[in-house]
């Protein structure tokens, strides 16, 4: 079987994990936790990074540190993984669903601008959604499959109305937009090191920021809002969201290999695109001007009429594929939330297939997948 996306552990993982076990530093403190945070901040190009136990936990803390309170609104794309939306609800806030850009699959920055300008207004110093009367606190774009959102425009639009921005950069570690890495644009940004991401710590995540205040708040809340480690005093309802030293050891070893992983992913993406160029029924995702994506996931679009049959054909050939996530506004628990002009996301969702994209994927395997796609279209 050719898997969709599996980890690639080819460096110092064993050595660093052994060091944790040999020195008895296996839990939520230890040199690798500190080192991983520091090396990550340096890699991304930000002042601070706080390692946490999942990307979801990181997103939750990033929203809280940006001031999201019960009853607020957070603007999110409908085309994303469910964690992006769940964390809004963990804060007691309400998601408002935005459409996707047809080329990048990321939050449509033009519709966002129109929504903030036409559907919201300033009331007594607060920026409020006219329909719901709720305060619009944060916009949370997602760099879908590794491709950066239009951060320049999104930041300008949000800043104009005093709305904070959190990058859900969980899929885009190492991607750049005009030479700047994702995670450096917003008030706070979050990466994930889950097993299917471009690099892994087994499970884990990180919140990165240039803000001393956001950093202090995230660090505090991730460790039970502890203010005194001797008498165990706490000044808030915090969380245990810390990463363990063993996980950070794996993460540190993976980070050493990240640039190589990205090279490999980009080479395979280019090979897929080249080999599929002759198949006129297939569109391969494009990279926008000024973007260098980490190419975490490879997505093709085919007509809705062929999508499911093609996936069945590939699965029969033992090629693991998946449609793009079911859209968030279609989930029962979020169906009551406001939606704004969702036209492109449903079209992309109905046409999209994610192809195998592991860092360990070989050229022969790419050829095998492409030949299976060609075989399907030669019979229809
Ligand atoms: C992976 C992912 C997350 C959550 O990360 P975990 O580490 O699995 O909690 C959040 N948002 C998006 C878009 C993701 O792909």
PDB file of C-alpha atoms and ligand atoms in Angstrom, residues 54-56 59 80-81 83-84 142 168 170-171 192 194 197 204, ligand 1:
ATOM      1  CA  UNK A  54      -0.949  19.394  20.431  1.00  0.00           C
ATOM      2  CA  UNK A  55      -1.569  21.941  17.717  1.00  0.00           C
ATOM      3  CA  UNK A  56      -5.178  22.123  18.910  1.00  0.00           C
ATOM      4  CA  UNK A  59      -4.696  27.230  18.876  1.00  0.00           C
ATOM      5  CA  UNK A  80     -10.202  23.398   7.143  1.00  0.00           C
ATOM      6  CA  UNK A  81      -9.645  20.593   9.640  1.00  0.00           C
ATOM      7  CA  UNK A  83      -9.595  21.579  15.193  1.00  0.00           C
ATOM      8  CA  UNK A  84      -9.608  25.155  13.832  1.00  0.00           C
ATOM      9  CA  UNK A 142      -5.474  28.571   7.797  1.00  0.00           C
ATOM     10  CA  UNK A 168      -3.435  28.434  11.933  1.00  0.00           C
ATOM     11  CA  UNK A 170      -0.297  23.938  11.642  1.00  0.00           C
ATOM     12  CA  UNK A 171       0.192  22.620   8.093  1.00  0.00           C
ATOM     13  CA  UNK A 192       1.391  21.153  14.780  1.00  0.00           C
ATOM     14  CA  UNK A 194       1.151  15.518  14.794  1.00  0.00           C
ATOM     15  CA  UNK A 197       2.375  16.829   9.497  1.00  0.00           C
ATOM     16  CA  UNK A 204       2.737  18.205  19.732  1.00  0.00           C
TER      17      UNK A 204
HETATM   18  C1  LIG B   1      -3.309  19.258  12.253  1.00  0.00           C
HETATM   19  C2  LIG B   1      -4.176  20.451  12.300  1.00  0.00           C
HETATM   20  C3  LIG B   1      -4.583  21.037  13.521  1.00  0.00           C
HETATM   21  C4  LIG B   1      -4.398  20.421  14.865  1.00  0.00           C
HETATM   22  O1  LIG B   1      -3.208  19.896  15.189  1.00  0.00           O
HETATM   23  P1  LIG B   1      -3.103  18.705  16.254  1.00  0.00           P
HETATM   24  O2  LIG B   1      -1.654  18.718  16.586  1.00  0.00           O
HETATM   25  O3  LIG B   1      -3.529  17.456  15.541  1.00  0.00           O
HETATM   26  O4  LIG B   1      -3.970  19.019  17.417  1.00  0.00           O
HETATM   27  C5  LIG B   1      -5.297  22.225  13.466  1.00  0.00           C
HETATM   28  N1  LIG B   1      -5.638  22.802  12.314  1.00  0.00           N
HETATM   29  C6  LIG B   1      -5.305  22.256  11.126  1.00  0.00           C
HETATM   30  C7  LIG B   1      -5.712  22.968   9.875  1.00  0.00           C
HETATM   31  C8  LIG B   1      -4.582  21.053  11.068  1.00  0.00           C
HETATM   32  O5  LIG B   1      -4.284  20.512   9.887  1.00  0.00           O
END
